[in-house]
PDB file of C-alpha atoms in Angstrom:
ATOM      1  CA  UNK A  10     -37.703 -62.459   5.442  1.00  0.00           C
ATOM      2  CA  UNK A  11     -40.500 -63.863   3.360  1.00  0.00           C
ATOM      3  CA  UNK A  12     -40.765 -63.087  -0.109  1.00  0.00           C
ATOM      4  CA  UNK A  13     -44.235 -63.783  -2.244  1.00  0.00           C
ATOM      5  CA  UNK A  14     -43.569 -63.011  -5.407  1.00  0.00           C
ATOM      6  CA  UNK A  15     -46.135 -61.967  -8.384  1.00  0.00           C
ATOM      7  CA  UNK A  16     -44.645 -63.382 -11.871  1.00  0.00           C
ATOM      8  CA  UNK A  17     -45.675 -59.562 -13.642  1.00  0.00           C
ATOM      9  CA  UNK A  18     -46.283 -56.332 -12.074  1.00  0.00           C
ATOM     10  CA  UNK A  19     -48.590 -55.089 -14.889  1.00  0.00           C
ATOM     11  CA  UNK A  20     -50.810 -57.097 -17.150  1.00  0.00           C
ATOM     12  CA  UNK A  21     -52.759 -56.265 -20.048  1.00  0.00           C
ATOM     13  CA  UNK A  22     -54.798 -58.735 -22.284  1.00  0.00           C
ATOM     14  CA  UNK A  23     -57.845 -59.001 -24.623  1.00  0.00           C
ATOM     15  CA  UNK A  24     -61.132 -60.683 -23.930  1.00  0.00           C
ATOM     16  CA  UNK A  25     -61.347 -63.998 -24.226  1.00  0.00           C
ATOM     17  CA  UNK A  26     -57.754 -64.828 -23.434  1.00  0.00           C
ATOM     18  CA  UNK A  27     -56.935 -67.301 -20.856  1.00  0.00           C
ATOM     19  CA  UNK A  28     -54.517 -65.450 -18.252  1.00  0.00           C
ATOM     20  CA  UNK A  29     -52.584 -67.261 -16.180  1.00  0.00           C
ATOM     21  CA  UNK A  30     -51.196 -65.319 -12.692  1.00  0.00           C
ATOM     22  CA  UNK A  31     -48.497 -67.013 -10.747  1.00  0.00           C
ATOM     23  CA  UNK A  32     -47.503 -66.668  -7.295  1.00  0.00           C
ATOM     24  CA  UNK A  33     -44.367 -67.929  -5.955  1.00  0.00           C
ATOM     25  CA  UNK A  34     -43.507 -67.832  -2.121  1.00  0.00           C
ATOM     26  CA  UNK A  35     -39.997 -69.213  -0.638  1.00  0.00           C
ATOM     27  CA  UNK A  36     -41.172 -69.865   3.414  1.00  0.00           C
ATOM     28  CA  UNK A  37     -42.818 -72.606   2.911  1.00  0.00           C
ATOM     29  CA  UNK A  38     -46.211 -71.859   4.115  1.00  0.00           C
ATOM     30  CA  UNK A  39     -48.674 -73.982   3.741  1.00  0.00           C
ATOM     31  CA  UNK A  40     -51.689 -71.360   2.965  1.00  0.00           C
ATOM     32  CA  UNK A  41     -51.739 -69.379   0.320  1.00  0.00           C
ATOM     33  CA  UNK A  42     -54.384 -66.758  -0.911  1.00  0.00           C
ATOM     34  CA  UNK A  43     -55.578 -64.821  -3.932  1.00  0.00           C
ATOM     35  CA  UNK A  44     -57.260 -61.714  -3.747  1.00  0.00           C
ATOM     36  CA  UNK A  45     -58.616 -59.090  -6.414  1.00  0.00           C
ATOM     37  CA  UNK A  46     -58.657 -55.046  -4.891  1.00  0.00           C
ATOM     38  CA  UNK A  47     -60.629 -52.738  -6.315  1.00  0.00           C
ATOM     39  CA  UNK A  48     -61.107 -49.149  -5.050  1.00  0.00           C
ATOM     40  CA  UNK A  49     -64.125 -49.011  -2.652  1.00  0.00           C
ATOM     41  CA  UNK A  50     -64.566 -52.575  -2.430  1.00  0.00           C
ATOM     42  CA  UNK A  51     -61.181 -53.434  -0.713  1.00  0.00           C
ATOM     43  CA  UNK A  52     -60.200 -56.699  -0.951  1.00  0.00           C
ATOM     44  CA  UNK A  53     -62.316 -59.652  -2.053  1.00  0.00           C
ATOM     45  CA  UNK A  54     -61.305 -63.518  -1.739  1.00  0.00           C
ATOM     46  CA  UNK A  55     -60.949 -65.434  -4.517  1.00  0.00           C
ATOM     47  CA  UNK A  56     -59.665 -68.756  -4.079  1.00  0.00           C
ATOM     48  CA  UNK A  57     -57.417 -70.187  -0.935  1.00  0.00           C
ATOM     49  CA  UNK A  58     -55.450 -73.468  -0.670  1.00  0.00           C
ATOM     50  CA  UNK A  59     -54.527 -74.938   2.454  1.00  0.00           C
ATOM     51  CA  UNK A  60     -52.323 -77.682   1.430  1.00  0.00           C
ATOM     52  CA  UNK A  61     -51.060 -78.877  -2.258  1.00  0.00           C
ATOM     53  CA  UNK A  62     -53.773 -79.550  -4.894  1.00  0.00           C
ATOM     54  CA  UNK A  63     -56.050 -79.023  -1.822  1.00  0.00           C
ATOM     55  CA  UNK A  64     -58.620 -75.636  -3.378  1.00  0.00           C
ATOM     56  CA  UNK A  65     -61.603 -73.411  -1.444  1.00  0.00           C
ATOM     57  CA  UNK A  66     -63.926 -70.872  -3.152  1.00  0.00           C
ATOM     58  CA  UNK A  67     -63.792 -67.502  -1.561  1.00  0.00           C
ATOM     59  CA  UNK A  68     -66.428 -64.855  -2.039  1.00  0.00           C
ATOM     60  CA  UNK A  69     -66.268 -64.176  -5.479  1.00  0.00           C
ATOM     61  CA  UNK A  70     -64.860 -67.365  -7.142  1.00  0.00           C
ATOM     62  CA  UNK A  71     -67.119 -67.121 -10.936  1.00  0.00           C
ATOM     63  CA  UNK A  72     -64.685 -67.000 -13.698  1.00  0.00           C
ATOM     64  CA  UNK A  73     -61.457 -68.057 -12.281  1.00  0.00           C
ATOM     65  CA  UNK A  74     -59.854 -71.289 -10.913  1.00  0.00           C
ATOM     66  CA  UNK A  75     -56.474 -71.999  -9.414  1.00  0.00           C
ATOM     67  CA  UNK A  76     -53.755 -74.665  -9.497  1.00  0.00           C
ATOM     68  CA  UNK A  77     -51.101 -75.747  -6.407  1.00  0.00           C
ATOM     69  CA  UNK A  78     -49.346 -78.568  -7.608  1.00  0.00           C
ATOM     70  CA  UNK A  79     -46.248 -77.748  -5.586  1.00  0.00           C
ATOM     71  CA  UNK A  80     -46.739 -75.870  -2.375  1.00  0.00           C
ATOM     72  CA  UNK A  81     -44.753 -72.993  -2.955  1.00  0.00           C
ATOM     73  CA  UNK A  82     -46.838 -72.077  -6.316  1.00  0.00           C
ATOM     74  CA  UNK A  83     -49.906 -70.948  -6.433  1.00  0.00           C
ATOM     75  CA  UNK A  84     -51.968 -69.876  -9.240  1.00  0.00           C
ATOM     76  CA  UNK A  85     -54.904 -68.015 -10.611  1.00  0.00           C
ATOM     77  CA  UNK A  86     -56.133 -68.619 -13.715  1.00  0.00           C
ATOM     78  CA  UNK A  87     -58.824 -66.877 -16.253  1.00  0.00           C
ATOM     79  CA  UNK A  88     -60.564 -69.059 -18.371  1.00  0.00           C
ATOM     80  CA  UNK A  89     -61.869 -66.174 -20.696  1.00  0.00           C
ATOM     81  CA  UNK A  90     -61.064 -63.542 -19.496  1.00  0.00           C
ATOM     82  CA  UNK A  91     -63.675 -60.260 -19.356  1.00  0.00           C
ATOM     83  CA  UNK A  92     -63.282 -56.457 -18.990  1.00  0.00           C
ATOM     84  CA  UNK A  93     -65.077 -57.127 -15.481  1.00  0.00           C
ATOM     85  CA  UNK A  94     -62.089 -58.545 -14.295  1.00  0.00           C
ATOM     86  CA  UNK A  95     -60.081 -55.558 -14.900  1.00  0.00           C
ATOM     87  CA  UNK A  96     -58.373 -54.874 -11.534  1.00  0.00           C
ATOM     88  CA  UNK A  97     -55.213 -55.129  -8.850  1.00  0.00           C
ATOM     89  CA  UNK A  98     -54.916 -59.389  -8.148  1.00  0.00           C
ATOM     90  CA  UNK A  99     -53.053 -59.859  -4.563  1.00  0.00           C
ATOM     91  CA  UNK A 100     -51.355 -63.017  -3.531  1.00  0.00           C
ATOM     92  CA  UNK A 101     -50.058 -63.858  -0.070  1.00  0.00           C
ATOM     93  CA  UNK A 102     -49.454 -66.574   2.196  1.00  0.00           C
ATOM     94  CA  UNK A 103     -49.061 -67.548   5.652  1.00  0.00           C
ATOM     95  CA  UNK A 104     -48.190 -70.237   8.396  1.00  0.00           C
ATOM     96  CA  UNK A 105     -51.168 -73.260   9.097  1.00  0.00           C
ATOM     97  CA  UNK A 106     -53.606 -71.806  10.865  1.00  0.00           C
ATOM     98  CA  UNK A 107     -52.293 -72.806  14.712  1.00  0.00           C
ATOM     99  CA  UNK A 108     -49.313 -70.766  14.291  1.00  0.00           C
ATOM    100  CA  UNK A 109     -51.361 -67.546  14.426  1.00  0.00           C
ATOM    101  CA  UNK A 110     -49.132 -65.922  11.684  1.00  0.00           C
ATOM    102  CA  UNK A 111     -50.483 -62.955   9.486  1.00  0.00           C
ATOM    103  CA  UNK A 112     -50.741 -62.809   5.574  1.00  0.00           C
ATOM    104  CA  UNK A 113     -47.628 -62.221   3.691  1.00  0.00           C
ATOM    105  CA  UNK A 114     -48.283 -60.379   0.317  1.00  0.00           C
ATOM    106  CA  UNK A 115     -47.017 -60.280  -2.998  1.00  0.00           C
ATOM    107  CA  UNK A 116     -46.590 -56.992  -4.993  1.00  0.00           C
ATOM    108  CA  UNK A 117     -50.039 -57.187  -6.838  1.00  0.00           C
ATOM    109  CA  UNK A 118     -50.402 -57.529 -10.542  1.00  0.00           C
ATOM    110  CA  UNK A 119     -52.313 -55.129 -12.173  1.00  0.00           C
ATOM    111  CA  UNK A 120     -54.437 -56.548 -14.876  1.00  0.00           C
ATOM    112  CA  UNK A 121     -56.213 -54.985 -17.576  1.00  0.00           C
ATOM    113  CA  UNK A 122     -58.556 -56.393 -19.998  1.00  0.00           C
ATOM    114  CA  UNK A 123     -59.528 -54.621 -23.028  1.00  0.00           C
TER     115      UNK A 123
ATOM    116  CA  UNK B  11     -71.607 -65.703   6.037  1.00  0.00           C
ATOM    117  CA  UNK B  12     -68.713 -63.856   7.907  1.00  0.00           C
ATOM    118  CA  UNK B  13     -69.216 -59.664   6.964  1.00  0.00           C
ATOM    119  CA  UNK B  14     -66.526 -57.309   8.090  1.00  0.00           C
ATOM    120  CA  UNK B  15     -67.186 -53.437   8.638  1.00  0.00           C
ATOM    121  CA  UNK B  16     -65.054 -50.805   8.523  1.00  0.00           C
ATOM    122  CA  UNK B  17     -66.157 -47.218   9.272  1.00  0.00           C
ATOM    123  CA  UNK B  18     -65.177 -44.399   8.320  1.00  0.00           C
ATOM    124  CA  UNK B  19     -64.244 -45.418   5.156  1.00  0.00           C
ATOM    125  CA  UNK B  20     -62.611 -42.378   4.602  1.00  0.00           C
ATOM    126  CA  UNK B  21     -60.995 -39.873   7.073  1.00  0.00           C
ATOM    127  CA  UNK B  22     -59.077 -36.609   7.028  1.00  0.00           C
ATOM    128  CA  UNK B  23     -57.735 -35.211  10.071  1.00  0.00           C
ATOM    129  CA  UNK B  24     -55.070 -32.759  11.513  1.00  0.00           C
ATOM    130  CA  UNK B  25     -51.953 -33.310  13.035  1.00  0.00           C
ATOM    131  CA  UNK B  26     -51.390 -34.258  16.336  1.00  0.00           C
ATOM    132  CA  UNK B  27     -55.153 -34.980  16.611  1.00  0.00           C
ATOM    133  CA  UNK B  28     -56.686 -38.643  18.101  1.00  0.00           C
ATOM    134  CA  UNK B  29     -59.542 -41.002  16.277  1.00  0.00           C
ATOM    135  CA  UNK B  30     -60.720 -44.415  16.446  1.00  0.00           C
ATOM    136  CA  UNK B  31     -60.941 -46.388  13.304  1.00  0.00           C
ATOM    137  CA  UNK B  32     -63.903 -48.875  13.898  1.00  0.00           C
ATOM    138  CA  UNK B  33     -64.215 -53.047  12.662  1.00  0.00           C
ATOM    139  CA  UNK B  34     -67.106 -54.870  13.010  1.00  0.00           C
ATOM    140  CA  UNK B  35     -67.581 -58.272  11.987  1.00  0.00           C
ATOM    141  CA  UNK B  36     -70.804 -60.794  11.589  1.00  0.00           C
ATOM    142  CA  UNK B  37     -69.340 -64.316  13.026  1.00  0.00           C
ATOM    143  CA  UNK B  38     -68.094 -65.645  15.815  1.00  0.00           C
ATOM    144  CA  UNK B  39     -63.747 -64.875  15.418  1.00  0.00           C
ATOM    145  CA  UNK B  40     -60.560 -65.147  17.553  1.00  0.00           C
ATOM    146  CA  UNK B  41     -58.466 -63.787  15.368  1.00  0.00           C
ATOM    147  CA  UNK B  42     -58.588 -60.245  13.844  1.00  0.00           C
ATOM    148  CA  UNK B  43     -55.507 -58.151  11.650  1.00  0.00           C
ATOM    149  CA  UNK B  44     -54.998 -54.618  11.323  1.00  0.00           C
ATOM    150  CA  UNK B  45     -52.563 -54.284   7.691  1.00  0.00           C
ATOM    151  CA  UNK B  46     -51.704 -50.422   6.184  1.00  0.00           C
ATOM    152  CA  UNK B  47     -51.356 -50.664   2.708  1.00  0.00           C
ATOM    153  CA  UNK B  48     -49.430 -47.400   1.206  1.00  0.00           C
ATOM    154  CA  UNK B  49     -50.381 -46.007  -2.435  1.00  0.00           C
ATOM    155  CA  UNK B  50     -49.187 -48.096  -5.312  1.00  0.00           C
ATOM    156  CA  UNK B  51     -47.790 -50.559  -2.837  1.00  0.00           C
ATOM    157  CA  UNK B  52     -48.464 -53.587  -1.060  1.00  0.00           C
ATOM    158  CA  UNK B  53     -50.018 -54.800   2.179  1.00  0.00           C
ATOM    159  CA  UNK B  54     -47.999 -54.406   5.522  1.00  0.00           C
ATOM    160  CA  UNK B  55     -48.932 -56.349   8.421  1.00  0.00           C
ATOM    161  CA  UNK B  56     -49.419 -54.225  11.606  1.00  0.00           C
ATOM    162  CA  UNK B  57     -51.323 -56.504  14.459  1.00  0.00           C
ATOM    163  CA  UNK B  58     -52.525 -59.724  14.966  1.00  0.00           C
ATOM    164  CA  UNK B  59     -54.981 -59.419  17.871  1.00  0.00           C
ATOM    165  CA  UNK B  60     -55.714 -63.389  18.966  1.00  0.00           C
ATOM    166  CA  UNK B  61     -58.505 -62.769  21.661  1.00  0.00           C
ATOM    167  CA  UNK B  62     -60.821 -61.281  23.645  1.00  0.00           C
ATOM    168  CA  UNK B  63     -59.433 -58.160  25.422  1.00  0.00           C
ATOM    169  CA  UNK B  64     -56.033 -58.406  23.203  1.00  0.00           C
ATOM    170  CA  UNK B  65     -53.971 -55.123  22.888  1.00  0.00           C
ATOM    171  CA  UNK B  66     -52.056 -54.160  20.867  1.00  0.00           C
ATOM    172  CA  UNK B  67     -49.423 -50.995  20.806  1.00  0.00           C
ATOM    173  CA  UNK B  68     -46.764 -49.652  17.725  1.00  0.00           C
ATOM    174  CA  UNK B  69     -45.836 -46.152  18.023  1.00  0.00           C
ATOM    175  CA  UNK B  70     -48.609 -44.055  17.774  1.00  0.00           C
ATOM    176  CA  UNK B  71     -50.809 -46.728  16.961  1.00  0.00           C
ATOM    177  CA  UNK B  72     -53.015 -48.964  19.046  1.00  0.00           C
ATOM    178  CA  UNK B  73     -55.122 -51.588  18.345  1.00  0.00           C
ATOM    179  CA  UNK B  74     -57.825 -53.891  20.342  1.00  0.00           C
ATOM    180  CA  UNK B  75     -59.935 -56.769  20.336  1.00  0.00           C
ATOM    181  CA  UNK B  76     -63.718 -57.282  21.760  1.00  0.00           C
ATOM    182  CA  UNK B  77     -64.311 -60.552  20.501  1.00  0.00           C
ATOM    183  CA  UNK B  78     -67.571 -60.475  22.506  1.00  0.00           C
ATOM    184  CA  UNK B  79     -68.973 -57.259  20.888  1.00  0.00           C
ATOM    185  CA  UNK B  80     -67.458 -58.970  17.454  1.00  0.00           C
ATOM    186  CA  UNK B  81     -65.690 -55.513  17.234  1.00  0.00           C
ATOM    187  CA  UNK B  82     -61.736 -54.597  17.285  1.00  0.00           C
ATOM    188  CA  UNK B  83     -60.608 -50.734  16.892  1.00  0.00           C
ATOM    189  CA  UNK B  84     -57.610 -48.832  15.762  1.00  0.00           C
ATOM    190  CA  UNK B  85     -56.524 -46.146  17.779  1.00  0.00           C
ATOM    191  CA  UNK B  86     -54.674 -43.271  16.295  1.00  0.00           C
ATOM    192  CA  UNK B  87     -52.717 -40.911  19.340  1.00  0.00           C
ATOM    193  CA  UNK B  88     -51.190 -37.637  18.144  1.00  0.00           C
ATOM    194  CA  UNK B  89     -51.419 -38.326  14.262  1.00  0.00           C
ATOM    195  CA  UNK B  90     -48.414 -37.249  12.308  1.00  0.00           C
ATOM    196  CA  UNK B  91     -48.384 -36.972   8.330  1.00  0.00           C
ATOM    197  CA  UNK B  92     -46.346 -40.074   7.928  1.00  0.00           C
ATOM    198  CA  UNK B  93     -49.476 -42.153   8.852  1.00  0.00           C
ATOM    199  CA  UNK B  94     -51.315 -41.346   5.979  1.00  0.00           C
ATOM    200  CA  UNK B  95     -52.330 -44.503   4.172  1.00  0.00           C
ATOM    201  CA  UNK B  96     -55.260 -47.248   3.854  1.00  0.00           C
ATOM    202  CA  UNK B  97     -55.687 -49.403   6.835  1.00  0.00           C
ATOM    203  CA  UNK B  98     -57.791 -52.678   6.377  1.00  0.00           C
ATOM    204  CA  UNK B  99     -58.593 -54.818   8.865  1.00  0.00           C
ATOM    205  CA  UNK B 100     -59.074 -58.468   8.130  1.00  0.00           C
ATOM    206  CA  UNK B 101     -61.447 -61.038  10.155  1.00  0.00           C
ATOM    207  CA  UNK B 102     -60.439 -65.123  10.100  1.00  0.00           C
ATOM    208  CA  UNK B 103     -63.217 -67.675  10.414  1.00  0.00           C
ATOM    209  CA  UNK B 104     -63.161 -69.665  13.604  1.00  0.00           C
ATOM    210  CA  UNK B 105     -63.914 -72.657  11.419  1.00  0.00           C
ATOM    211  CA  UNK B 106     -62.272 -73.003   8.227  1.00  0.00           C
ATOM    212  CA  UNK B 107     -58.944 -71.075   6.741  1.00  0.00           C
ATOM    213  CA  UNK B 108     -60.981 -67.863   4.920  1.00  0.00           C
ATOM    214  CA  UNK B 109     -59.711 -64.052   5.616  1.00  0.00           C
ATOM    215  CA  UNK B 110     -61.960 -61.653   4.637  1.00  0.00           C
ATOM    216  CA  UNK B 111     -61.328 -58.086   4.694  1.00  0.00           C
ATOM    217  CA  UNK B 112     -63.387 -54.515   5.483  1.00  0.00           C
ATOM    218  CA  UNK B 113     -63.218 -52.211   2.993  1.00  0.00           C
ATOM    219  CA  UNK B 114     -60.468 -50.332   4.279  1.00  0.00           C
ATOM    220  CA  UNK B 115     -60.626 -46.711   5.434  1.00  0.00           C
ATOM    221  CA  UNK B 116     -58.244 -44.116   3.606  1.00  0.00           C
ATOM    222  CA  UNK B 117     -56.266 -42.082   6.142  1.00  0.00           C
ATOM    223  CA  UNK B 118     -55.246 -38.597   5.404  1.00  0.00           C
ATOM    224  CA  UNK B 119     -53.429 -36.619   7.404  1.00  0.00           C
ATOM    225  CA  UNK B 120     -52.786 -32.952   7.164  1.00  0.00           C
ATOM    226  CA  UNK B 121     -49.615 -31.047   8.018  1.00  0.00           C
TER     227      UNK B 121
END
């Protein structure tokens, strides 16, 4: 069974921290995703990689960046971080794209900013 | 710019009852997912639908693909309470590796 796993389940930090999320997944896929949900906007791409220290912007990319120096790791990082980015941060992964293979997704981490 | 549509965003129904949960999208696609996601917990895959005219069946649940009308639907027979939950359904470009998900429509099912 795959497993994605979320380093914390709950998150809380001050403005202006730098917050580092990490995602771990153990089927060696090579894509892997982060997403932020928020209630009645579902969920909104952040970042993707498609291959190690290979990056793409999602939709909503301003004020994070990522890291994938090994393929199984993936992760999200907040420069400074705001009160805007308050909110439930989703990480999954899946197969290359030919192998027509759906999402697989971590527990969340729910991060707050105060 | 690939969009992706969910309506309703929020439905209540009665047991044993049938609806449609509806999922446009903008861009050309051949691949669509349906995922539930259950409160306080994660995603759960439920279809992948991988081209025109796909269907899909689970249970009660029943899902299909009109890649022509860029539209796929989720089709709910005979609700029972257990189905309660947020469904999303999630579009892939046909170039390029990005998901992008509707907004989900909340499920609620009464006894």
């Amino acid at each position: 069974d795959v497993k994605v796993t979320q380093s914390s389940r709950y998150l809380v930090k001050r403005t202006g921290e730098k917050v580092f999320l990490e995602c771990v997944q153990d089927m060696d896929h090579e894509n892997m995703f982060w997403y932020r949900q928020d209630p009645g906007l579902g969920l909104r791409l952040i970042y993707f990689s498609y291959d190690v220290k290979m990056k793409e912007k999602g939709d909503i990319p301003e004020g994070y960046s990522v890291s994938r120096e090994k393929k199984e790791r993936f992760s999200l990082i907040l420069e400074s971080a705001s009160t805007n980015q308050t909110s439930m941060y989703l990480c999954a992964s899946s197969r290359f794209r030919e192998s027509r293979s759906p999402l697989h997704f971590g527990n969340g981490t729910r991060l707050t900013v105060t | 710019e690939l969009k992706v549509e969910q309506n309703p965003l929020f439905l209540s129904m009665q047991e044993g009852k049938n609806y449609t949960i509806y999922c446009n999208y903008s861009t050309t696609s051949d691949r669509l997912y349906w995922y539930r996601q259950d409160p306080g917990k994660s995603l759960e895959s439920l279809f992948v639908l991988l081209s025109n005219g796909a269907v899909k069946q689970e249970g009660r649940l029943m899902a299909s693909l009109d890649t022509k009308a860029r539209l796929s639907t989720l089709h709910i027979t005979a609700a029972v309470h257990d189905l309660s939950a947020t469904y999303f359904c999630a579009v892939e470009e046909l170039l390029g590796d990005k998901i992008i998900f509707g907004k989900g429509t909340r499920l609620h099912i009464l006894p």
